[in-house]
Amino acid sequence: MEAEMLALDPADRQEYLEGHGLEEPGLYRLIHAGYRLLGLISFFTSGPKEVRAWTVPGGTVAAEAAGEIHTDFERGFIRAETVGWVDFAAAGGMREAKERGLVRSEGRDYVVQDGDIILFRFNV
């Protein structure tokens, strides 16, 4: 079934899945199940050249998440400017999210949520 779906034009894949009572391909379901079983979450960082997802255990605090990017980020952590991905998408980007008051300034003990988009402020 997965092979049949992959042989289709990308525009037709969603219709194929829905016709079989599925919302997403098996690989996506496997990845999501693995994350749930292992207790992992993802947060995102975004800059002018790159958007990146980072995987951390659930319950990770902001300073530890910053340390996943670089140890200097954790050592010199000041704050995390954070917005959930749903608010980010609804606003159309970080600038508009800030203008709408959706971006929060969180301290080092903030528990990172799955799908957070974070700008880490630090000084080393």
Short mmCIF file of C-alpha atoms in Angstrom, two decimals:
data_model
loop_
_atom_site.label_atom_id
_atom_site.label_comp_id
_atom_site.label_asym_id
_atom_site.label_seq_id
_atom_site.Cartn_x
_atom_site.Cartn_y
_atom_site.Cartn_z
CA MET A 1 0.00 0.00 0.00
CA GLU A 2 2.83 2.43 0.86
CA ALA A 3 4.57 1.61 -2.44
CA GLU A 4 1.34 2.26 -4.35
CA MET A 5 0.93 5.61 -2.63
CA LEU A 6 4.52 6.66 -3.32
CA ALA A 7 4.07 5.85 -7.01
CA LEU A 8 1.28 8.43 -7.20
CA ASP A 9 1.70 12.08 -8.05
CA PRO A 10 2.21 14.01 -4.78
CA ALA A 11 -1.04 15.91 -5.38
CA ASP A 12 -2.99 12.61 -5.42
CA ARG A 13 -1.44 11.04 -2.32
CA GLN A 14 -3.76 12.67 0.22
CA GLU A 15 -6.83 11.52 -1.69
CA TYR A 16 -5.38 7.98 -1.80
CA LEU A 17 -4.80 8.00 1.97
CA GLU A 18 -8.28 9.31 2.70
CA GLY A 19 -9.73 6.63 0.41
CA HIS A 20 -8.11 4.04 2.67
CA GLY A 21 -9.27 5.73 5.89
CA LEU A 22 -5.83 7.13 6.75
CA GLU A 23 -4.70 10.64 7.61
CA GLU A 24 -0.98 10.21 6.99
CA PRO A 25 1.50 7.71 5.50
CA GLY A 26 2.75 4.76 7.53
CA LEU A 27 6.23 6.23 7.90
CA TYR A 28 4.80 9.34 9.57
CA ARG A 29 2.71 7.19 11.91
CA LEU A 30 5.80 5.14 12.79
CA ILE A 31 7.84 8.27 13.57
CA HIS A 32 5.04 9.74 15.74
CA ALA A 33 4.66 6.43 17.60
CA GLY A 34 8.41 6.28 18.20
CA TYR A 35 8.44 9.80 19.63
CA ARG A 36 5.51 8.97 21.93
CA LEU A 37 7.06 5.70 23.13
CA LEU A 38 10.43 7.34 23.77
CA GLY A 39 8.90 10.44 25.39
CA LEU A 40 10.46 12.83 22.88
CA ILE A 41 9.33 16.25 21.68
CA SER A 42 10.55 18.68 19.03
CA PHE A 43 11.13 22.40 19.21
CA PHE A 44 12.18 24.69 16.39
CA THR A 45 14.69 27.46 15.87
CA SER A 46 14.44 29.85 12.98
CA GLY A 47 16.88 32.28 11.48
CA PRO A 48 17.37 34.09 8.18
CA LYS A 49 19.15 31.11 6.61
CA GLU A 50 17.75 28.06 8.37
CA VAL A 51 14.76 26.60 10.17
CA ARG A 52 15.64 23.54 12.23
CA ALA A 53 13.85 21.03 14.42
CA TRP A 54 15.57 19.81 17.58
CA THR A 55 14.56 16.63 19.40
CA VAL A 56 14.72 16.53 23.21
CA PRO A 57 13.11 14.45 25.95
CA GLY A 58 9.74 15.70 27.20
CA GLY A 59 10.19 17.79 30.34
CA THR A 60 13.35 19.50 29.06
CA VAL A 61 13.70 23.04 30.39
CA ALA A 62 14.66 26.00 28.20
CA ALA A 63 18.29 26.24 29.35
CA GLU A 64 18.86 22.54 28.62
CA ALA A 65 17.20 22.90 25.22
CA ALA A 66 19.53 25.80 24.46
CA GLY A 67 22.45 23.55 25.39
CA GLU A 68 21.36 21.07 22.70
CA ILE A 69 22.20 23.74 20.15
CA HIS A 70 25.51 24.80 21.73
CA THR A 71 26.91 24.59 25.24
CA ASP A 72 27.54 28.36 25.19
CA PHE A 73 23.79 28.90 24.75
CA GLU A 74 23.11 27.04 27.98
CA ARG A 75 26.01 28.60 29.88
CA GLY A 76 25.06 32.18 28.95
CA PHE A 77 21.28 31.67 28.88
CA ILE A 78 19.29 34.86 29.47
CA ARG A 79 15.78 34.01 28.23
CA ALA A 80 13.83 32.18 25.57
CA GLU A 81 11.43 34.06 23.33
CA THR A 82 8.81 31.40 22.70
CA VAL A 83 5.69 30.95 20.61
CA GLY A 84 3.69 27.79 19.94
CA TRP A 85 3.64 26.58 16.36
CA VAL A 86 -0.14 26.99 16.03
CA ASP A 87 0.06 30.67 17.06
CA PHE A 88 3.13 31.15 14.86
CA ALA A 89 1.37 29.69 11.81
CA ALA A 90 -1.83 31.65 12.46
CA ALA A 91 0.17 34.87 12.71
CA GLY A 92 2.16 34.11 9.56
CA GLY A 93 5.57 34.50 11.15
CA MET A 94 7.52 35.70 14.15
CA ARG A 95 7.19 39.43 13.45
CA GLU A 96 3.39 39.28 13.32
CA ALA A 97 3.29 36.91 16.31
CA LYS A 98 5.25 39.51 18.32
CA GLU A 99 2.92 42.30 17.18
CA ARG A 100 -0.08 40.24 18.30
CA GLY A 101 1.48 39.61 21.71
CA LEU A 102 1.78 35.87 21.14
CA VAL A 103 5.51 35.63 21.86
CA ARG A 104 6.36 34.96 25.50
CA SER A 105 9.61 35.68 27.32
CA GLU A 106 10.44 32.56 29.34
CA GLY A 107 13.15 31.89 31.92
CA ARG A 108 15.64 29.04 32.17
CA ASP A 109 13.18 26.74 34.01
CA TYR A 110 10.42 26.97 31.39
CA VAL A 111 9.43 23.46 30.28
CA VAL A 112 9.70 23.36 26.49
CA GLN A 113 6.47 22.26 24.78
CA ASP A 114 6.24 20.10 21.68
CA GLY A 115 6.22 22.40 18.65
CA ASP A 116 7.54 25.52 20.39
CA ILE A 117 9.44 27.95 18.20
CA ILE A 118 12.20 29.45 20.31
CA LEU A 119 14.68 32.29 19.95
CA PHE A 120 17.32 31.88 22.65
CA ARG A 121 18.88 35.01 24.11
CA PHE A 122 22.29 34.43 25.65
CA ASN A 123 25.53 36.21 26.50
CA VAL A 124 28.92 34.57 26.83
#
